[in-house]
Coordinates of C-alpha atoms in Angstrom, one line a residue:
M4 CA 0.0 0.0 0.0
K5 CA 2.8 2.4 0.9
K6 CA 4.4 1.7 -2.4
K7 CA 1.1 2.4 -4.2
M8 CA 0.8 5.9 -2.6
L9 CA 4.3 6.7 -3.2
L10 CA 3.8 5.8 -7.0
L11 CA 0.4 7.8 -7.0
N12 CA 2.2 10.9 -5.5
T13 CA 5.0 10.6 -8.0
T14 CA 2.5 10.4 -10.9
V15 CA 0.6 13.5 -9.8
L16 CA 3.8 15.5 -9.3
L17 CA 5.1 14.5 -12.7
G18 CA 1.7 15.4 -14.3
L19 CA 1.8 18.8 -12.6
G20 CA 5.3 19.5 -13.7
G21 CA 4.3 18.5 -17.2
V22 CA 1.5 21.0 -17.2
L23 CA 3.6 23.9 -15.8
S24 CA 6.5 23.3 -18.4
T25 CA 4.6 22.4 -21.6
P26 CA 6.7 23.4 -24.5
A27 CA 3.7 24.2 -26.6
Y28 CA 2.8 27.0 -24.2
A29 CA 6.1 28.5 -23.9
S30 CA 6.9 28.3 -27.6
T31 CA 3.5 29.8 -28.6
I32 CA 3.9 32.8 -26.4
Q33 CA 7.6 33.3 -27.1
D34 CA 6.6 33.2 -30.9
M35 CA 3.9 35.7 -30.4
E36 CA 6.0 37.9 -28.2
S37 CA 8.8 37.9 -30.9
Q38 CA 6.1 38.8 -33.6
K39 CA 4.8 41.6 -31.4
S40 CA 8.2 42.9 -30.9
Q41 CA 8.7 42.9 -34.7
I42 CA 5.5 44.7 -35.3
Q43 CA 6.3 47.3 -32.8
N44 CA 9.6 48.0 -34.5
Q45 CA 7.9 48.2 -37.8
R46 CA 5.5 50.6 -36.3
Q47 CA 8.1 52.6 -35.0
D48 CA 9.7 52.7 -38.5
V49 CA 6.4 53.6 -40.2
Q50 CA 5.5 56.3 -37.5
S51 CA 9.2 57.8 -37.9
N52 CA 8.4 58.0 -41.7
I53 CA 5.1 59.5 -41.0
K54 CA 6.8 62.2 -38.8
A55 CA 9.3 62.9 -41.6
A56 CA 6.4 63.2 -44.2
S57 CA 4.6 65.6 -41.8
D58 CA 7.7 67.6 -41.3
E59 CA 8.2 67.9 -45.0
L60 CA 4.7 68.9 -45.6
T61 CA 5.1 71.7 -43.0
R62 CA 8.3 72.9 -44.6
L63 CA 6.7 72.7 -48.0
Q64 CA 3.6 74.6 -46.8
A65 CA 5.9 77.4 -45.4
E66 CA 7.8 77.5 -48.6
Q67 CA 4.6 77.6 -50.6
D68 CA 3.2 80.4 -48.3
Q69 CA 6.3 82.4 -48.9
M70 CA 6.1 81.8 -52.6
K71 CA 2.5 82.9 -52.7
A72 CA 3.4 86.2 -50.9
Q73 CA 6.2 86.7 -53.5
L74 CA 3.9 86.2 -56.3
E75 CA 1.4 88.7 -54.9
R76 CA 4.3 91.0 -54.4
L77 CA 5.5 90.5 -58.0
T78 CA 1.9 91.1 -59.2
L79 CA 1.6 94.3 -57.4
A80 CA 5.1 95.5 -58.6
E81 CA 4.0 94.4 -62.2
E82 CA 0.8 96.6 -61.8
E83 CA 2.9 99.7 -60.5
N84 CA 5.5 99.2 -63.4
N85 CA 2.6 99.0 -66.0
K86 CA 1.2 102.1 -64.7
K87 CA 4.5 104.0 -64.8
A88 CA 5.1 102.7 -68.3
Q89 CA 1.8 104.0 -69.4
K90 CA 2.4 107.2 -67.8
T91 CA 5.7 107.4 -69.4
E92 CA 4.4 106.7 -72.8
A93 CA 1.8 109.3 -72.4
D94 CA 4.4 111.9 -71.2
I95 CA 6.5 111.0 -74.4
K96 CA 3.5 111.7 -76.7
E97 CA 2.7 114.9 -75.0
T98 CA 6.5 116.1 -74.9
S99 CA 6.7 115.0 -78.5
K100 CA 3.7 117.2 -79.4
Q101 CA 5.4 120.1 -77.5
V102 CA 8.5 119.6 -79.5
D103 CA 6.6 119.6 -82.8
Q104 CA 4.8 122.7 -81.8
L105 CA 8.0 124.5 -80.9
E106 CA 9.6 123.5 -84.1
K107 CA 6.7 125.0 -86.0
E108 CA 6.8 128.1 -84.0
I109 CA 10.6 128.3 -84.7
K110 CA 10.1 127.8 -88.3
L111 CA 7.5 130.7 -88.4
L112 CA 9.9 132.7 -86.5
Q113 CA 12.8 132.0 -88.8
E114 CA 10.5 133.0 -91.7
K115 CA 9.7 136.4 -89.9
L116 CA 13.3 136.8 -89.3
E117 CA 14.2 136.4 -92.9
K118 CA 11.5 139.0 -93.8
R119 CA 13.0 141.4 -91.1
N120 CA 16.4 140.5 -92.6
D121 CA 15.4 141.6 -96.0
I122 CA 13.8 144.7 -94.6
L123 CA 17.0 145.6 -92.7
K124 CA 18.9 145.0 -95.9
D125 CA 16.8 147.4 -97.8
R126 CA 17.4 150.1 -95.0
A127 CA 21.2 149.4 -95.0
R128 CA 21.1 149.9 -98.8
S129 CA 19.1 153.2 -98.6
M130 CA 21.4 154.3 -95.9
Q131 CA 24.4 153.5 -98.1
E132 CA 22.8 155.3 -101.2
S133 CA 21.9 158.4 -99.2
G134 CA 25.5 158.7 -97.9
G135 CA 24.8 157.4 -94.4
N136 CA 27.3 155.6 -92.1
V137 CA 28.8 152.6 -93.8
E138 CA 29.1 150.8 -90.3
Y139 CA 25.7 149.4 -90.6
L140 CA 26.5 147.9 -94.0
Q141 CA 29.7 146.4 -92.6
V142 CA 27.9 144.8 -89.9
L143 CA 25.6 143.2 -92.5
L144 CA 28.3 142.0 -94.7
G145 CA 30.6 140.7 -92.0
S146 CA 27.9 138.5 -90.3
S147 CA 28.3 134.7 -90.8
S148 CA 24.6 134.0 -90.1
F149 CA 21.5 135.8 -89.3
G150 CA 21.9 135.1 -85.6
D151 CA 25.5 136.6 -85.9
F152 CA 24.0 139.4 -87.9
V153 CA 21.5 140.1 -85.0
D154 CA 24.2 140.1 -82.5
R155 CA 26.5 142.5 -84.6
A156 CA 23.7 144.8 -85.4
L157 CA 22.7 145.3 -81.6
A158 CA 26.3 146.6 -81.1
V159 CA 26.1 149.2 -83.6
S160 CA 25.3 152.4 -81.9
T161 CA 24.2 154.1 -85.2
I162 CA 21.0 151.9 -85.6
V163 CA 18.0 153.7 -84.8
D164 CA 16.0 152.9 -81.8
A165 CA 13.2 151.4 -83.9
D166 CA 15.6 148.8 -85.6
R167 CA 17.2 148.1 -82.2
G168 CA 13.8 147.3 -80.7
I169 CA 13.0 145.0 -83.4
L170 CA 16.3 143.2 -83.3
T171 CA 16.3 142.9 -79.4
E172 CA 12.7 141.5 -79.4
T173 CA 13.5 138.9 -82.1
K174 CA 16.7 137.8 -80.4
N175 CA 14.9 137.4 -77.1
M176 CA 12.1 135.3 -78.8
Q177 CA 14.7 133.2 -80.7
D178 CA 16.8 132.4 -77.5
E179 CA 13.6 131.6 -75.5
L180 CA 12.4 129.2 -78.2
K181 CA 15.7 127.5 -78.5
T182 CA 16.0 127.1 -74.8
K183 CA 12.6 125.5 -74.4
Q184 CA 13.3 123.3 -77.4
A185 CA 16.6 122.0 -75.7
D186 CA 14.8 121.6 -72.5
V187 CA 11.9 119.5 -74.0
K188 CA 14.4 117.5 -76.0
S189 CA 16.3 116.7 -73.0
K190 CA 13.2 115.6 -71.1
L191 CA 12.1 113.5 -74.2
A192 CA 15.4 111.6 -74.1
S193 CA 15.1 111.1 -70.3
L194 CA 11.6 109.8 -70.7
E195 CA 12.8 107.4 -73.6
D196 CA 15.5 106.2 -71.3
M197 CA 13.0 105.4 -68.6
K198 CA 10.7 103.7 -71.3
A199 CA 13.7 101.6 -72.4
E200 CA 14.2 100.4 -68.7
L201 CA 10.6 99.7 -68.0
D202 CA 10.2 97.6 -71.1
E203 CA 13.2 95.5 -70.2
M204 CA 12.0 95.2 -66.6
T205 CA 8.6 94.2 -67.6
V206 CA 10.0 91.4 -69.7
Q207 CA 12.2 90.2 -67.0
L208 CA 9.3 90.2 -64.4
A209 CA 7.2 88.3 -66.7
A210 CA 9.8 85.7 -66.9
Q211 CA 10.4 85.7 -63.2
K212 CA 6.7 85.2 -62.6
K213 CA 6.5 82.3 -65.1
Q214 CA 9.4 80.7 -63.1
K215 CA 7.7 81.3 -59.9
D216 CA 4.4 79.9 -61.1
A217 CA 6.3 76.7 -62.2
L218 CA 8.0 76.5 -58.9
A219 CA 4.6 76.9 -57.1
K220 CA 3.3 74.1 -59.2
E221 CA 6.0 71.8 -58.5
L222 CA 5.7 72.5 -54.7
K223 CA 1.9 71.8 -54.9
D224 CA 2.7 68.4 -56.9
K225 CA 5.3 67.5 -54.2
E226 CA 2.8 68.4 -51.5
A227 CA 0.4 66.1 -53.0
K228 CA 2.8 63.1 -53.4
N229 CA 3.8 63.7 -49.7
E230 CA 0.0 63.6 -48.6
E231 CA -0.4 60.4 -50.6
L232 CA 2.7 58.7 -48.8
K233 CA 1.5 60.0 -45.5
A234 CA -1.9 58.4 -45.9
S235 CA -0.3 55.2 -47.2
L236 CA 1.9 55.1 -44.1
Q237 CA -1.0 55.9 -41.8
S238 CA -2.9 53.0 -43.4
K239 CA 0.0 50.6 -42.8
D240 CA 0.4 51.9 -39.2
S241 CA -3.3 51.1 -38.7
S242 CA -3.0 47.7 -40.2
L243 CA 0.1 46.9 -37.9
A244 CA -1.8 48.3 -34.9
N245 CA -4.6 45.8 -35.6
E246 CA -2.0 43.0 -35.9
Q247 CA -0.2 44.1 -32.7
S248 CA -3.7 44.3 -30.9
T249 CA -4.6 40.7 -32.0
L250 CA -1.4 39.3 -31.0
E251 CA -1.8 41.0 -27.6
Q252 CA -5.2 39.4 -27.2
N253 CA -3.8 36.1 -28.1
I254 CA -1.0 36.4 -25.9
K255 CA -3.5 37.4 -23.1
D256 CA -5.8 34.4 -23.8
Q257 CA -2.8 32.0 -24.1
K258 CA -1.5 33.2 -20.7
A259 CA -5.0 32.8 -19.2
A260 CA -5.2 29.3 -20.5
E261 CA -1.8 28.6 -19.0
E262 CA -2.9 30.0 -15.7
A263 CA -6.0 28.2 -15.7
A264 CA -4.0 24.8 -16.4
R265 CA -1.6 25.6 -13.8
K266 CA -4.4 26.2 -11.2
A267 CA -6.2 23.0 -12.3
A268 CA -2.8 21.0 -11.9
E269 CA -2.4 22.4 -8.4
Q270 CA -5.8 21.6 -7.4
A271 CA -5.5 18.0 -8.7
A272 CA -2.2 17.8 -6.7
K273 CA -3.8 18.9 -3.6
E274 CA -6.8 16.6 -3.9
A275 CA -4.2 13.6 -4.5
A276 CA -2.2 14.7 -1.4
K277 CA -5.4 14.7 0.8
K278 CA -6.2 11.2 -0.5
A279 CA -2.8 10.0 0.3
A280 CA -2.9 11.6 3.9
A281 CA -6.3 10.0 4.5
A282 CA -4.9 6.4 4.1
P283 CA -4.5 4.8 7.8
S284 CA -1.3 2.9 7.2
E285 CA 0.6 5.7 5.3
K286 CA 3.0 8.0 7.0
A287 CA 4.1 11.4 5.8
D288 CA 7.5 10.0 4.6
S289 CA 6.8 10.5 0.9
P290 CA 8.8 13.3 -0.7
S291 CA 7.1 16.7 -0.7
P292 CA 5.9 18.1 -3.9
K293 CA 8.2 20.6 -5.3
A294 CA 6.9 24.0 -5.7
A295 CA 6.1 25.1 -9.0
P296 CA 8.7 27.2 -10.6
K297 CA 8.2 30.9 -10.6
A298 CA 7.8 32.8 -13.6
S299 CA 11.2 34.4 -14.5
S300 CA 11.5 38.1 -14.9
N301 CA 13.0 37.5 -18.4
D302 CA 9.5 36.5 -19.6
V303 CA 8.3 40.0 -19.3
A304 CA 8.4 41.8 -22.8
P305 CA 11.1 44.6 -22.5
T306 CA 9.8 48.2 -22.8
S307 CA 11.4 50.6 -25.2
A308 CA 13.4 53.5 -23.7
P309 CA 12.3 57.1 -24.2
A310 CA 14.1 59.0 -26.4
P311 CA 23.6 98.4 -37.1
K312 CA 27.2 99.0 -37.8
A313 CA 28.3 100.5 -41.0
S314 CA 30.2 97.3 -41.7
N315 CA 26.7 95.5 -41.7
V316 CA 25.5 97.4 -44.8
V317 CA 26.7 94.4 -46.9
T318 CA 24.2 92.2 -45.0
V319 CA 21.5 94.3 -43.8
G320 CA 19.6 93.9 -47.1
N321 CA 19.6 90.0 -46.9
R322 CA 16.2 90.1 -45.2
W323 CA 14.7 91.2 -48.6
I324 CA 16.2 88.3 -50.5
G325 CA 13.2 86.3 -52.0
N326 CA 10.9 88.8 -50.3
S327 CA 11.1 91.9 -52.6
A328 CA 10.2 93.0 -56.2
Y329 CA 11.6 95.7 -58.4
V330 CA 9.4 98.8 -59.0
F331 CA 10.8 101.6 -61.1
G332 CA 10.8 104.6 -58.8
G333 CA 9.7 102.4 -55.8
G334 CA 11.2 102.3 -52.3
R335 CA 10.6 106.1 -51.9
S336 CA 7.7 105.7 -49.5
Q337 CA 7.2 103.7 -46.1
S338 CA 4.5 101.7 -47.8
D339 CA 6.8 100.5 -50.6
I340 CA 9.4 99.7 -48.2
N341 CA 7.0 97.8 -46.0
H342 CA 6.0 95.8 -49.1
G343 CA 9.7 95.4 -50.2
L344 CA 9.2 97.3 -53.4
F345 CA 12.7 99.0 -54.5
D346 CA 14.5 100.1 -57.4
C347 CA 18.3 99.9 -57.3
S348 CA 19.1 103.3 -55.9
S349 CA 16.3 103.4 -53.2
F350 CA 17.6 100.0 -52.0
V351 CA 21.0 101.4 -51.5
H352 CA 19.7 104.4 -49.8
W353 CA 17.7 102.1 -47.4
A354 CA 20.5 99.9 -46.7
Y355 CA 22.9 102.7 -45.7
S356 CA 20.1 104.4 -43.6
Q357 CA 19.9 101.1 -41.6
V358 CA 23.4 101.5 -40.5
G359 CA 23.0 105.2 -39.8
V360 CA 24.3 106.7 -43.0
N361 CA 22.3 109.3 -44.7
L362 CA 22.7 109.3 -48.5
G363 CA 20.5 112.6 -49.2
P364 CA 16.8 113.0 -49.6
L365 CA 15.0 109.8 -50.2
G366 CA 12.5 111.2 -52.7
S367 CA 15.5 112.5 -55.0
V368 CA 17.8 109.7 -54.8
S369 CA 19.2 108.2 -58.1
T370 CA 22.2 106.6 -59.6
E371 CA 23.4 110.1 -60.5
T372 CA 23.2 111.4 -57.0
L373 CA 24.7 108.2 -55.4
K374 CA 27.7 108.3 -57.8
H375 CA 28.7 111.6 -56.3
A376 CA 27.8 110.6 -52.8
G377 CA 31.2 109.6 -51.8
T378 CA 34.9 109.2 -53.0
Q379 CA 35.6 107.4 -56.2
V380 CA 38.2 104.6 -56.0
S381 CA 39.9 102.3 -58.3
S382 CA 38.0 99.0 -59.0
S383 CA 41.3 97.2 -58.0
Q384 CA 40.8 98.7 -54.6
M385 CA 37.1 97.7 -54.2
Q386 CA 36.0 96.7 -50.6
P387 CA 32.9 95.4 -49.1
G388 CA 30.2 98.3 -48.7
D389 CA 31.6 100.2 -51.8
L390 CA 29.0 101.2 -54.4
V391 CA 29.5 99.6 -57.8
F392 CA 27.9 101.0 -61.0
F393 CA 26.7 99.4 -64.2
D394 CA 26.0 100.6 -67.7
T395 CA 22.5 99.1 -68.3
Y396 CA 19.9 101.0 -70.2
K397 CA 22.1 104.1 -69.9
K398 CA 25.5 105.2 -68.5
D399 CA 25.5 104.3 -64.7
G400 CA 22.0 103.1 -65.0
H401 CA 22.4 100.5 -62.1
V402 CA 24.0 100.5 -58.7
G403 CA 24.6 98.0 -56.0
I404 CA 26.6 97.3 -52.8
Y405 CA 29.8 95.3 -53.2
V406 CA 29.7 92.3 -50.7
G407 CA 33.1 90.7 -51.5
G408 CA 34.1 87.7 -53.4
G409 CA 33.3 89.3 -56.8
K410 CA 29.6 89.6 -55.9
F411 CA 27.3 92.6 -55.1
I412 CA 23.8 93.0 -53.5
G413 CA 21.2 95.2 -55.1
A414 CA 17.6 95.4 -56.4
Q415 CA 17.6 93.9 -59.7
S416 CA 14.7 94.2 -62.1
S417 CA 14.7 90.5 -62.7
T418 CA 15.0 89.2 -59.1
G419 CA 14.1 92.2 -56.7
V420 CA 16.8 92.3 -54.0
A421 CA 19.5 89.5 -54.6
I422 CA 23.2 88.9 -54.5
A423 CA 24.6 88.7 -58.0
N424 CA 28.0 87.8 -59.6
M425 CA 29.8 90.7 -61.2
S426 CA 32.8 88.4 -61.9
S427 CA 31.3 86.8 -64.9
G428 CA 28.4 86.8 -67.2
Y429 CA 25.9 89.7 -67.6
W430 CA 27.0 91.9 -64.8
K431 CA 30.7 91.6 -65.5
Q432 CA 29.8 93.0 -69.1
K433 CA 27.8 95.8 -67.6
F434 CA 30.2 96.8 -64.7
N435 CA 31.8 100.1 -65.8
G436 CA 34.5 100.3 -63.3
R437 CA 33.0 103.0 -61.4
V438 CA 33.4 102.3 -57.4
V439 CA 32.2 104.9 -54.9
R440 CA 33.2 104.6 -51.2
I441 CA 30.9 106.2 -48.9

């Protein structure tokens, strides 16, 4: 009997140990935990890619917003330039009419002067025939032109007062008309110069706007692709999350089943021990059942660990790079400056004003005033901060600030405020060697 009870106890203990150390349970949980870890790693990679895509979208959105602002600025500049071009064209037409009218008046005046010349010749002949003073005739014969004749005649004291009045009035009229004609022609030449620059600028702005539109479209396309990628990654993350949730539930169910089996085995062992103890001839000399092995801490899934000086004039204008537009005559009001609308001379004036240097009245600043604002130096001695001049639509038609390394910063008609290379290409060809040190 004693041997039978020993055999029974041994069988129960072996059965309990078999339940508690079933390879099927351990292998299944271990596999699922491994799968869960893999899925978690995949999710981390996916979520990292989602964040990268989101960051890229944020950057692209900021770049696109900046591009939209620049396009709006260019549109405003184009409108202003078109207005100025139209006004210039109207001024040219009006000035041309004035020139035509003056030329007609001069022609009529010359005809009148020729008639007066004939009259004066007749008076001179009469004077000679009547034995008068020959000095008047000598004046007539010695003159190289009618204008010279008038000047000579006025100097002759023998001319009667009536003749002197006619000559003086005629000369004054002639001088006045010549002065007006010279002024109008000078103004017309200036207006034509402005029109030439405006025409060139309009073409360049149109090309720049076309380029900006293309870039804006590229940004929009790239944004759409990133949105698509982000949506795809989010879908994958959601799928992995579902897989992870299913595995976690399976692991939970598996552990619950294991716990239930363990408890059932323990209960069976207890009941077997009671039966063995109830036998009258048996003594408690049988080996005590071994305690069930405790779960190792290694079975727990690991958790992831948390993880203005004057020298500044060459850089003060950098804030306008990509945020400005060229407007002929722009930059001479606070509104223009606030919107980044400059021409070359107003930008130079603004840049120097930011470091405490006044280059004269803002309203009248031009390349002509700036080239006399400081001391001219040799281009071989050029230093950062010096003004550099270029022959574009006219002599000294463009000005910028030398920044060093063969480059200058200025308000260019094609780019707005930008740094350009004057060591090669277009600006090298246009640089005329004039350098002014402020």
